[in-house]
mmCIF file of C-alpha atoms and ligand atoms in Angstrom:
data_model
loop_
_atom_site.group_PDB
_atom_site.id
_atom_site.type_symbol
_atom_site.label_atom_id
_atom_site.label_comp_id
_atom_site.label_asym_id
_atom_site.label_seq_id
_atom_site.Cartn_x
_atom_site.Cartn_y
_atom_site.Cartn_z
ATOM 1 C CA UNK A 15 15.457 6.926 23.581
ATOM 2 C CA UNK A 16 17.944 7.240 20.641
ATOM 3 C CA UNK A 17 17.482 3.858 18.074
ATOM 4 C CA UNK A 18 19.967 3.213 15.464
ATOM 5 C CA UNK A 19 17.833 1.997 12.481
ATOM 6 C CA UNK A 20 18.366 0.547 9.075
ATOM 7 C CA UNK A 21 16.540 1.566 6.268
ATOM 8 C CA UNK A 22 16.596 -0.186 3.344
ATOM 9 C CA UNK A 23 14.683 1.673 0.400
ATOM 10 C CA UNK A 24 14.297 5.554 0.808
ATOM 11 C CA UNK A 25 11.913 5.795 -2.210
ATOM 12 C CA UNK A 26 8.642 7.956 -2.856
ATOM 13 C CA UNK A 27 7.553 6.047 0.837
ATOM 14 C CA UNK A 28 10.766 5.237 2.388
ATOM 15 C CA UNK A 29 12.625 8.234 1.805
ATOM 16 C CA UNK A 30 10.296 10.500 3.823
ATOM 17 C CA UNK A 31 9.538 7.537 6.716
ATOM 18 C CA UNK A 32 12.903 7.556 7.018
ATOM 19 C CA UNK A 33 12.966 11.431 7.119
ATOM 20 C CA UNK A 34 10.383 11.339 10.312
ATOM 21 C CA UNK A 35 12.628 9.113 11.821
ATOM 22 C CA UNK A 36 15.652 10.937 11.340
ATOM 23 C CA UNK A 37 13.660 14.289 12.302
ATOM 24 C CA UNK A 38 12.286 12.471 15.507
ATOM 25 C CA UNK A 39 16.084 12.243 17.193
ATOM 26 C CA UNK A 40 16.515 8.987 16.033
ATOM 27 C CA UNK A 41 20.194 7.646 14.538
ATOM 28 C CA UNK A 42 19.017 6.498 10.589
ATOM 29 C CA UNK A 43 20.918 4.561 8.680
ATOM 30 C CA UNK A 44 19.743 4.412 5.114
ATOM 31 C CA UNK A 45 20.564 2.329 1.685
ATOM 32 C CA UNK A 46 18.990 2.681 -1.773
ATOM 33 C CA UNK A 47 20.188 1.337 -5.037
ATOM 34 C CA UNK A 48 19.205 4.306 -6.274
ATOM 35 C CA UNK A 49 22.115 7.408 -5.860
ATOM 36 C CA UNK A 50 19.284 9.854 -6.563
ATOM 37 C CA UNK A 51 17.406 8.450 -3.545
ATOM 38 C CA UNK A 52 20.241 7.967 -1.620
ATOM 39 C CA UNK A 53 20.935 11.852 -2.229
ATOM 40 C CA UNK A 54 17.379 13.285 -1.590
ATOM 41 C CA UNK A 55 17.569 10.968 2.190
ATOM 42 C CA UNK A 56 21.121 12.582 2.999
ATOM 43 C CA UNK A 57 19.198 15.998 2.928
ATOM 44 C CA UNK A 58 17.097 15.555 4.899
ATOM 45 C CA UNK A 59 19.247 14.538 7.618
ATOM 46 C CA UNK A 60 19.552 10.446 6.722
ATOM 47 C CA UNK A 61 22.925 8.909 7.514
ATOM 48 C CA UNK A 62 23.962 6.892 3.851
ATOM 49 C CA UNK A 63 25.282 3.526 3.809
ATOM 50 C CA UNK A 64 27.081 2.209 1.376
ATOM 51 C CA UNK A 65 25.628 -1.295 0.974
ATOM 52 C CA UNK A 66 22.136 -3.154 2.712
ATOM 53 C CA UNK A 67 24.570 -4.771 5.058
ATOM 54 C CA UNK A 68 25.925 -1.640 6.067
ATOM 55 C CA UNK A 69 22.887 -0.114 6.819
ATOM 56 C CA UNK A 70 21.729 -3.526 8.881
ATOM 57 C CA UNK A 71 25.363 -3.749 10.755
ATOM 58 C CA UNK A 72 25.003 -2.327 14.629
ATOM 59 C CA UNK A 73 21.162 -1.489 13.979
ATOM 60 C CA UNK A 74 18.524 -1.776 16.483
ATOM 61 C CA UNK A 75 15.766 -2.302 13.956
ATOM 62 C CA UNK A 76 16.184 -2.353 10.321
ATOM 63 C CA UNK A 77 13.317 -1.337 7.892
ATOM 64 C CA UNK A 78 12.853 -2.130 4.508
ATOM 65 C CA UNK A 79 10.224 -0.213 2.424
ATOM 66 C CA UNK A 80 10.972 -2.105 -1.237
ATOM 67 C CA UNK A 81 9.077 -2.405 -4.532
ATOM 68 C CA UNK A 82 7.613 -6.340 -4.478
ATOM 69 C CA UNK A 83 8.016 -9.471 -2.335
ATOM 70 C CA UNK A 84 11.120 -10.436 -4.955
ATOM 71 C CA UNK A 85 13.101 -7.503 -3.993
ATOM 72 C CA UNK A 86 12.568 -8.421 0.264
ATOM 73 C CA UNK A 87 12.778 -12.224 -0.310
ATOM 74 C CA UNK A 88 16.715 -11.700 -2.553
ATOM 75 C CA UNK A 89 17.251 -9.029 0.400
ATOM 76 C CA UNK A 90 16.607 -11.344 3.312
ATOM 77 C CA UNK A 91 17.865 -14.269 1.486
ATOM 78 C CA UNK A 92 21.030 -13.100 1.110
ATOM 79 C CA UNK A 93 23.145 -14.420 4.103
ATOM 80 C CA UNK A 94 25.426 -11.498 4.214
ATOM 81 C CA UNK A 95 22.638 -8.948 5.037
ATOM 82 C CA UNK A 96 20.913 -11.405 8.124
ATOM 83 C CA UNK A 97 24.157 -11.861 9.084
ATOM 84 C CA UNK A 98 25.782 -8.415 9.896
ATOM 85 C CA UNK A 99 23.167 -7.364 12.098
ATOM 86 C CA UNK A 100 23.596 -8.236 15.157
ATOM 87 C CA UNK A 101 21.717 -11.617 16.559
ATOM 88 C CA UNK A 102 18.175 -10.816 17.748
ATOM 89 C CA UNK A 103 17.746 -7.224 15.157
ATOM 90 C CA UNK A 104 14.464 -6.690 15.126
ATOM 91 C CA UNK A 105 13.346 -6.413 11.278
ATOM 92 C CA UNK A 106 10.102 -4.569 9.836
ATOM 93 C CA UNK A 107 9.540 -5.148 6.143
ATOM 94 C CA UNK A 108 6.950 -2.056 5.697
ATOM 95 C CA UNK A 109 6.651 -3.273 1.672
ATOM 96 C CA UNK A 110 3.462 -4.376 0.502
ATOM 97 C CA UNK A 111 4.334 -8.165 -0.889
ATOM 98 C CA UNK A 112 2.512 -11.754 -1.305
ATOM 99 C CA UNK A 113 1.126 -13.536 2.543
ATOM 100 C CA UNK A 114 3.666 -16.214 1.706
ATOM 101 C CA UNK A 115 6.389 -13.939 0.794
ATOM 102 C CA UNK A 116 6.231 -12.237 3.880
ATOM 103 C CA UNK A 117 6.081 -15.386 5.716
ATOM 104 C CA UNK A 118 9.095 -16.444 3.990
ATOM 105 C CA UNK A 119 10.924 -13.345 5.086
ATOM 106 C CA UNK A 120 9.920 -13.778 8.733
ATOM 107 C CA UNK A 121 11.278 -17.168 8.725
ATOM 108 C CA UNK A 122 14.772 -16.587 6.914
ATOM 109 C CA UNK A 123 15.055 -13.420 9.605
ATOM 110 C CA UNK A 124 13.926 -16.326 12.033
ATOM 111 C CA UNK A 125 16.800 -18.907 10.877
ATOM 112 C CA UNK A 126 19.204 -15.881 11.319
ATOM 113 C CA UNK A 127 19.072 -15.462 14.718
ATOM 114 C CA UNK A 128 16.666 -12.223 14.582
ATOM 115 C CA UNK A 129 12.956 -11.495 14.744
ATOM 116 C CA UNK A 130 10.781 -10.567 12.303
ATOM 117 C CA UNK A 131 7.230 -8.372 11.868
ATOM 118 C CA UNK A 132 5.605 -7.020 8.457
ATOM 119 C CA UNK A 133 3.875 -4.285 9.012
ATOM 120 C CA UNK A 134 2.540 -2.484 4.790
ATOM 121 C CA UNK A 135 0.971 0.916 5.377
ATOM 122 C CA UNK A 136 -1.835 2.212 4.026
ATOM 123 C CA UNK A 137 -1.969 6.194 3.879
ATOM 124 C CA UNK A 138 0.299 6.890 0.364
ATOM 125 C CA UNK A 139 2.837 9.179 -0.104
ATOM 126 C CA UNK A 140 0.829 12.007 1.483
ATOM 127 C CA UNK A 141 0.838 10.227 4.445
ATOM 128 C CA UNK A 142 4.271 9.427 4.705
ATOM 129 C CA UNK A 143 5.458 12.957 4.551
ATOM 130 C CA UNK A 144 2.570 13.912 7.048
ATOM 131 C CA UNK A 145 3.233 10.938 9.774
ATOM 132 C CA UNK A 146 -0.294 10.120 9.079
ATOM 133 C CA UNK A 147 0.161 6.455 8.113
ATOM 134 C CA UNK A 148 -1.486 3.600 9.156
ATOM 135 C CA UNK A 149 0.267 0.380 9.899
ATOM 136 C CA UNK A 150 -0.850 -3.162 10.224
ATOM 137 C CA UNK A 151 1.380 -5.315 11.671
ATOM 138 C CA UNK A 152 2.174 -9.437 11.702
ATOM 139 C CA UNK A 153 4.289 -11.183 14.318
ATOM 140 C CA UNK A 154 4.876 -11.178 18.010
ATOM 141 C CA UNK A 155 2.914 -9.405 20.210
ATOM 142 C CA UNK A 156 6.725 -8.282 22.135
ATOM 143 C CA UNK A 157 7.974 -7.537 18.217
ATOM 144 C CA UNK A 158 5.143 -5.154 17.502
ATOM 145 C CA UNK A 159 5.284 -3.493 21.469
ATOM 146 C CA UNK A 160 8.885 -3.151 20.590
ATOM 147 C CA UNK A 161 8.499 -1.044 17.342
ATOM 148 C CA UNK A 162 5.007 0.860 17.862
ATOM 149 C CA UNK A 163 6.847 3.769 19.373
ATOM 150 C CA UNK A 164 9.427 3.616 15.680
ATOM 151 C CA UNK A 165 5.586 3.532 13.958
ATOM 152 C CA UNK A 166 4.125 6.496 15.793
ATOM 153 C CA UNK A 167 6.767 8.474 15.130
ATOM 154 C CA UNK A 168 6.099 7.580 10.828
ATOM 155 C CA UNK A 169 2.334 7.235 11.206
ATOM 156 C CA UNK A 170 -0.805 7.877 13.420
ATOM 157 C CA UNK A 171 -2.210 4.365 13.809
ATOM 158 C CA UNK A 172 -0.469 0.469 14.313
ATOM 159 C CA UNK A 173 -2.798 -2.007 14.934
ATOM 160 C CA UNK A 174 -1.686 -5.827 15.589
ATOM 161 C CA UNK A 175 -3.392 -8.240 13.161
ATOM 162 C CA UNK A 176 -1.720 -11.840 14.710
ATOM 163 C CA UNK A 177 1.240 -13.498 13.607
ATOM 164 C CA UNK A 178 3.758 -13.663 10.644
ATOM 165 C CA UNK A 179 2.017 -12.298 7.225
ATOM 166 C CA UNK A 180 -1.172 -11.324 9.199
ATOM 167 C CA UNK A 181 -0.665 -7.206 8.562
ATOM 168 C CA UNK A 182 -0.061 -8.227 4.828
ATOM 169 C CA UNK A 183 -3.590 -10.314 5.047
ATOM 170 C CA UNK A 184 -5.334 -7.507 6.497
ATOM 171 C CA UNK A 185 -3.521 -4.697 3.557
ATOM 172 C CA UNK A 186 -4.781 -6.876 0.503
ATOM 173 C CA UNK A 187 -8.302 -7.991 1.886
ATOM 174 C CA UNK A 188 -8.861 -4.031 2.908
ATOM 175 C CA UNK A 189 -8.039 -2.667 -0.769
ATOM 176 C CA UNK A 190 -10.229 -6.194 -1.787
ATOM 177 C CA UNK A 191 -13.368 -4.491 -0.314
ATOM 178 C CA UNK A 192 -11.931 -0.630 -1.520
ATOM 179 C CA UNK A 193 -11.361 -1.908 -5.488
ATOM 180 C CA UNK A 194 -14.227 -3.353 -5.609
ATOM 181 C CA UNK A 195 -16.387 -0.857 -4.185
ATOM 182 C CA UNK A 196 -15.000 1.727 -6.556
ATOM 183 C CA UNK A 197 -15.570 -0.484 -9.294
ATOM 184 C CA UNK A 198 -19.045 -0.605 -7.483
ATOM 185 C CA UNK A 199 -19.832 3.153 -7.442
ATOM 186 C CA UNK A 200 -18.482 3.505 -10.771
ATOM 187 C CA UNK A 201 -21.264 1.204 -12.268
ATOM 188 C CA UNK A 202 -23.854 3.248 -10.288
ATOM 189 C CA UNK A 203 -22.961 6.190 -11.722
ATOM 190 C CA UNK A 204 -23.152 4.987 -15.182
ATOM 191 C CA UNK A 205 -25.912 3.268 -14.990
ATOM 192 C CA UNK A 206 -27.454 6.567 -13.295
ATOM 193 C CA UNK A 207 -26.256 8.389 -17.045
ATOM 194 C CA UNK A 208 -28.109 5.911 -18.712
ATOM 195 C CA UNK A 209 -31.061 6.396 -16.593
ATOM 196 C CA UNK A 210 -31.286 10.348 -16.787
ATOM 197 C CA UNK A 211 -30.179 10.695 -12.802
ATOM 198 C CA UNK A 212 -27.386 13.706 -12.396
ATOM 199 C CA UNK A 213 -24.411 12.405 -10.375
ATOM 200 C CA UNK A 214 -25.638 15.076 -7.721
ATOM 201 C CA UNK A 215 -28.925 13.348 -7.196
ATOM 202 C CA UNK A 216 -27.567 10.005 -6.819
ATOM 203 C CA UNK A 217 -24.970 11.250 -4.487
ATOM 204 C CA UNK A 218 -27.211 12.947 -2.770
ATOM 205 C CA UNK A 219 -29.452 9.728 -1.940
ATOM 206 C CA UNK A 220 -26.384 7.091 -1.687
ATOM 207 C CA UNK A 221 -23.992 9.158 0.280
ATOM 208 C CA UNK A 222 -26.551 9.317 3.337
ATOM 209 C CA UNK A 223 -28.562 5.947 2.197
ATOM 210 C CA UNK A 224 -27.066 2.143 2.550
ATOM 211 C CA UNK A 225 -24.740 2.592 -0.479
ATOM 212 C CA UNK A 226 -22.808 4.583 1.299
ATOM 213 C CA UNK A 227 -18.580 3.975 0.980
ATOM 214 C CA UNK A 228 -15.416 5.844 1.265
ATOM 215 C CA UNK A 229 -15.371 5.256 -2.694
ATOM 216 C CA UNK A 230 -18.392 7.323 -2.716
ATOM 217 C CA UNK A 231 -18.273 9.893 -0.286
ATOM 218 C CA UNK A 232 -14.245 10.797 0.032
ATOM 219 C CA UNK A 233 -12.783 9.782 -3.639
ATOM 220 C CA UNK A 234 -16.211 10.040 -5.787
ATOM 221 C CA UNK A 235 -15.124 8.447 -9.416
ATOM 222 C CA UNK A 236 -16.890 11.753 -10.764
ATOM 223 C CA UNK A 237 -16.357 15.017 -10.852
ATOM 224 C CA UNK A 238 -18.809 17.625 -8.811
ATOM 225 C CA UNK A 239 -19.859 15.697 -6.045
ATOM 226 C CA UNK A 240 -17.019 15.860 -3.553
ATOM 227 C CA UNK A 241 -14.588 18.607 -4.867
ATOM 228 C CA UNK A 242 -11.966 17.446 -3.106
ATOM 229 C CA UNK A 243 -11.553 13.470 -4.999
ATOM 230 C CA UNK A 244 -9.153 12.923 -7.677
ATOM 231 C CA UNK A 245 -11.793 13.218 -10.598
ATOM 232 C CA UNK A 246 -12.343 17.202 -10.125
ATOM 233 C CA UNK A 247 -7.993 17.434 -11.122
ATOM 234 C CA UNK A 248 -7.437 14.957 -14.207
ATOM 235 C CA UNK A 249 -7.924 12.110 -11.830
ATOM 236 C CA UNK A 250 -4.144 13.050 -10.729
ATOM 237 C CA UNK A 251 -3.268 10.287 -7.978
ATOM 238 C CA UNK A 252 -3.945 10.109 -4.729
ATOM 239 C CA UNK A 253 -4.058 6.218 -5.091
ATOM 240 C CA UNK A 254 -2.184 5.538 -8.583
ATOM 241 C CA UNK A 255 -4.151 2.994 -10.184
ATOM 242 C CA UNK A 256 -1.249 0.745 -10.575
ATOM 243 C CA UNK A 257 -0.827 0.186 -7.152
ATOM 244 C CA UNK A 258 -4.237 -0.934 -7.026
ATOM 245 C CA UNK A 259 -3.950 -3.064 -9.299
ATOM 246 C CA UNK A 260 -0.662 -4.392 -7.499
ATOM 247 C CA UNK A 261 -2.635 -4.699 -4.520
ATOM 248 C CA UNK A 262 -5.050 -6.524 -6.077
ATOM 249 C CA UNK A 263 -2.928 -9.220 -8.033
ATOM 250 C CA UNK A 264 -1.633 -10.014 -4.225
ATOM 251 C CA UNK A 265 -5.340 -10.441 -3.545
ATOM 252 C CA UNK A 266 -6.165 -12.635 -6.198
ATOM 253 C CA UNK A 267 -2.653 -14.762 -5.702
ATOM 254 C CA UNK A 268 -3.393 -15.363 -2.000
ATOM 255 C CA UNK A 269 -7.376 -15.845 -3.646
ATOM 256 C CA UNK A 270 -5.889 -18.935 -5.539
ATOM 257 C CA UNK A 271 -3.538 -19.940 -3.571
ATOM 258 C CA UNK A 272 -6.401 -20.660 -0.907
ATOM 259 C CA UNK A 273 -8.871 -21.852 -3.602
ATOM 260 C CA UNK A 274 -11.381 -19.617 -2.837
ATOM 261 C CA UNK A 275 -13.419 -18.376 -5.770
ATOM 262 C CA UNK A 276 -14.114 -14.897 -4.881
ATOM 263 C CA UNK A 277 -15.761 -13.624 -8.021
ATOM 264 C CA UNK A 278 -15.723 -10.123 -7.687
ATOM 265 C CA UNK A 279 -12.203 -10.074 -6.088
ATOM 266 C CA UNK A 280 -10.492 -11.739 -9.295
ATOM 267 C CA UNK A 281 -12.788 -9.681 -11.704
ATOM 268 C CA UNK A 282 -11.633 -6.346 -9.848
ATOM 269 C CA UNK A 283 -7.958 -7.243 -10.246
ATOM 270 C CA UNK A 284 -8.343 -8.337 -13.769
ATOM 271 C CA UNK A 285 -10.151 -4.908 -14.393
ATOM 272 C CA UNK A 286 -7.413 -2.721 -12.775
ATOM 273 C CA UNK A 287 -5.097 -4.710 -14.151
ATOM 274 C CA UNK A 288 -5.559 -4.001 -17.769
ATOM 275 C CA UNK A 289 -6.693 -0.052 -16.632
ATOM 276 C CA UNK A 290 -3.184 0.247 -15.201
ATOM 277 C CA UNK A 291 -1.519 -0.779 -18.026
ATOM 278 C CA UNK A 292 -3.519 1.335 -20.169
ATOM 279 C CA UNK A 293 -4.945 4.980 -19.722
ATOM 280 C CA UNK A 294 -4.991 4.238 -16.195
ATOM 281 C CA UNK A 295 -1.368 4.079 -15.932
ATOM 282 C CA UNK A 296 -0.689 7.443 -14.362
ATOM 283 C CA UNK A 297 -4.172 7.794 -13.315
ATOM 284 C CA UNK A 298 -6.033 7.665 -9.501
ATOM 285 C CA UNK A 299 -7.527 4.726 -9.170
ATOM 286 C CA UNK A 300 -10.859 5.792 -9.421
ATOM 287 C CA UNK A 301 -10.370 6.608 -13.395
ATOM 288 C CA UNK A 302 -11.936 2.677 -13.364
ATOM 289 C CA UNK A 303 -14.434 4.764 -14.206
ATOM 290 C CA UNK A 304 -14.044 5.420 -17.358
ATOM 291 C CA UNK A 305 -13.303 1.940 -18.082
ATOM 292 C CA UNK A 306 -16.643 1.244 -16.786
ATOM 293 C CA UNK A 307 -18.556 3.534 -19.214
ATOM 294 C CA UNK A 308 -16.584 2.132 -22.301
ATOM 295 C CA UNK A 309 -17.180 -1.505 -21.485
ATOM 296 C CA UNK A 310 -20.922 0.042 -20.752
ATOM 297 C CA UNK A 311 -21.055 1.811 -24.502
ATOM 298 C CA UNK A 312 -20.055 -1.722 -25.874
ATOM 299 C CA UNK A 313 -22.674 -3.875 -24.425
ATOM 300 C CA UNK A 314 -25.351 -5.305 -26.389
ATOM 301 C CA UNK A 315 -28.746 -4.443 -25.291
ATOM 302 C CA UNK A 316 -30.328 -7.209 -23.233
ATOM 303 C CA UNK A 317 -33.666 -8.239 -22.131
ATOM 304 C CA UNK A 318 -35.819 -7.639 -18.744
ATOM 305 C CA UNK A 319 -35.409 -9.876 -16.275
ATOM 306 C CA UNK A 320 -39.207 -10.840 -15.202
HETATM 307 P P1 LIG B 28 9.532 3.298 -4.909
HETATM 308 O O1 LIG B 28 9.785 2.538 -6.165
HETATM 309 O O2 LIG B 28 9.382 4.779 -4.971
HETATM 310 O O3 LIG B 28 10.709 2.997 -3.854
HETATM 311 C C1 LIG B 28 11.325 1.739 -3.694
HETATM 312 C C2 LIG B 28 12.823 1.988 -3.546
HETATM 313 O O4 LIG B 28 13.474 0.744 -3.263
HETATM 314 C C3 LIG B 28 13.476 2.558 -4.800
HETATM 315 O O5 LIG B 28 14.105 3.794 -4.487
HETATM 316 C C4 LIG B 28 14.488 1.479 -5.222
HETATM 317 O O6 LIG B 28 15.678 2.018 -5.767
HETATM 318 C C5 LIG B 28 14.754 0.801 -3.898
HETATM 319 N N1 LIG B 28 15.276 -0.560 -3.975
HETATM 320 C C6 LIG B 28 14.841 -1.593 -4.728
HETATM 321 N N2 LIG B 28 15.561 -2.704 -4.460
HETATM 322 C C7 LIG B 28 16.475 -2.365 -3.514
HETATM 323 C C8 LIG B 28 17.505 -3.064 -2.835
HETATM 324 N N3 LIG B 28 17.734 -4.364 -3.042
HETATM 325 N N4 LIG B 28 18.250 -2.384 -1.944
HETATM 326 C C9 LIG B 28 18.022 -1.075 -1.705
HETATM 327 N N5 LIG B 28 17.069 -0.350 -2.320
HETATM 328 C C10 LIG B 28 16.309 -0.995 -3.211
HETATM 329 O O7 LIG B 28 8.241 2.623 -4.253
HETATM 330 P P2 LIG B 28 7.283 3.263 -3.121
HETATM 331 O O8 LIG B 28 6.184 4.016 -3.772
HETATM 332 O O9 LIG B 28 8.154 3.923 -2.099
HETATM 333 O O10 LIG B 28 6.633 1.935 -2.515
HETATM 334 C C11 LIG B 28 7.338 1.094 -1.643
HETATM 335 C C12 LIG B 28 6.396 0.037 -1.111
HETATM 336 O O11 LIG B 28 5.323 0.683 -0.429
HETATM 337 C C13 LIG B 28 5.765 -0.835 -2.201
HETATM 338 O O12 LIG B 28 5.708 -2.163 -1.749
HETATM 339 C C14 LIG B 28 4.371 -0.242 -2.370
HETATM 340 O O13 LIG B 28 3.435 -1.169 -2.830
HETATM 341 C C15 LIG B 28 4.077 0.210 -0.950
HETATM 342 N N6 LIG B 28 3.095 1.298 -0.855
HETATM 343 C C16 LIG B 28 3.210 2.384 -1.662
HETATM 344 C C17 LIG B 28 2.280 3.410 -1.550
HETATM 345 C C18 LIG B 28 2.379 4.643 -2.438
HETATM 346 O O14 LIG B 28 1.420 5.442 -2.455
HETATM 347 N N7 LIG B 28 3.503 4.868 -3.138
HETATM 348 C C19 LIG B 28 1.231 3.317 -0.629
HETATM 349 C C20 LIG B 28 1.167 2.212 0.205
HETATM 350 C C21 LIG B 28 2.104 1.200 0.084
#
């Protein structure tokens, strides 16, 4: 069955989600601010809109794939664009954003008339171009039945976390445990220089002992081990490092906002944090690890613990 969909945001993600769509039979209408983008979607088979309301006027669904919870919130806020889609539109906010922002979203969609799911990907540009995504969705079980056939067709797994924000909960607590286990491996390894062990030998053990993680065993912070991770081409992204370090200032906000004082949580996204805006800024993520070894050079020598 043909859907007419909106799609708000045809950037490095959206432009080739909306591509699959498009490519899959499916009527796409898209929007960016960006003429560039905008240009690049038209190739590849993308109706263009000339406006967000445009795009959301006589669509089925309409999908936004945007930078930050500010840019959804303005979007959905803004009367004019909830109010030239028809009542009962069924929108998907695919952005990453804040738990409460995406709440907030569902509920203005809500006031409108429509219904509402967020469903963040995890999977990277590489996965959008392949359909290889992974969504996880928030809302109504009938919402999320309704689009899982629109998410096949951009990705190879949807699964259901609950209600409104829930697929946004699961995103930032998944790249919680995958920051800090990098961060994790990373101090292995340099402690393991400082020791005398080759990175071979302690991959060797951890890959197939309990410290085993996809940190370790798919995107190894150093270079030899697993040929095909980040650190054997310039750490070239994969995972930029300032997406982490997005991912994990959502984290730490929805950390706070609960009062829950998750050590290593806050440490990782104060760690990534200042890596991103540093050397790290056009780096994988897994470049931590040279953080790592220059905080390591700079620490005083301590005593044994007995
Ligand atoms: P991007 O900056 O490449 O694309 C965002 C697009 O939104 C831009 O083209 C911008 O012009 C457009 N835009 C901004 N405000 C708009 C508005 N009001 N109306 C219309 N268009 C507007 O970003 P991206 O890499 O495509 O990421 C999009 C989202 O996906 C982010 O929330 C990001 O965290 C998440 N994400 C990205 C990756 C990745 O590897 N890039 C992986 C997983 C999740």
């Amino acid at each position: 069955m043909t859907t007419v969909i909106g799609f708000i945001g045809l950037g490095h993600m959206g432009g080739p989600m909306a591509a699959n769509l498009s490519a899959a039979g499916h009527r796409v209408l898209g929007f960016d601010l960006a003429p560039e983008a905008l240009a690049a979607a038209a190739a590849t088979g993308v109706e263009t809109a000339d406006s967000a309301r445009a795009a959301a006027a006589g669509a089925d669904v309409v999908i936004t794939m945007l930078p930050a919870g500010s840019h959804v919130l303005s979007l959905y806020r803004d009367e004019g664009f909830l109010a030239a889609a028809e009542p009962g539109t069924l929108f998907v906010d695919c952005s990453t954003i804040d738990v409460a922002d995406a709440r907030a979203a569902h509920e203005a969609a809500v006031a409108a008339g429509h219904r509402a799911l967020d469903a963040p990907v995890s999977g990277g540009v590489v996965g959008a171009e392949a359909a290889t995504l992974t969504f996880m969705a928030g809302g109504g079980e009938a919402e999320f039945s309704e689009a899982e056939p629109l998410l096949a067709v951009m990705g190879r797994r949807a699964v259901h976390c609950g209600g409104a924000g829930a697929g946004q909960a699961a995103k930032i607590c998944n790249n919680m445990i995958l920051g800090i286990s990098m961060i994790a491996v990373s101090e292995a390894f340099v402690l393991g220089e400082s020791l005398g062990l080759s990175h071979q030998a302690l991959y060797d053990v951890a890959s197939t002992a309990s410290g085993r993680c996809w940190a370790l065993t798919t995107n190894c912070p150093v270079p030899g081990p697993v040929p095909t991770s980040p650190a054997n081409h310039d750490y070239r992204p994969g995972f930029a490092a300032p997406l982490m370090a997005k991912d994990l200032g959502l984290a730490a906000n929805a950390l706070r906002a609960a009062g829950i004082d998750a050590a290593l949580g806050l440490r990782a996204a104060e760690m990534y944090a200042a890596f991103a805006e540093a050397s790290g800024a056009t780096q994988d993520f897994s470049g931590i690890v040279h953080a790592v070894r220059d905080t390591a050079a700079g620490a005083p020598k301590g005593t044994t613990i007995a």
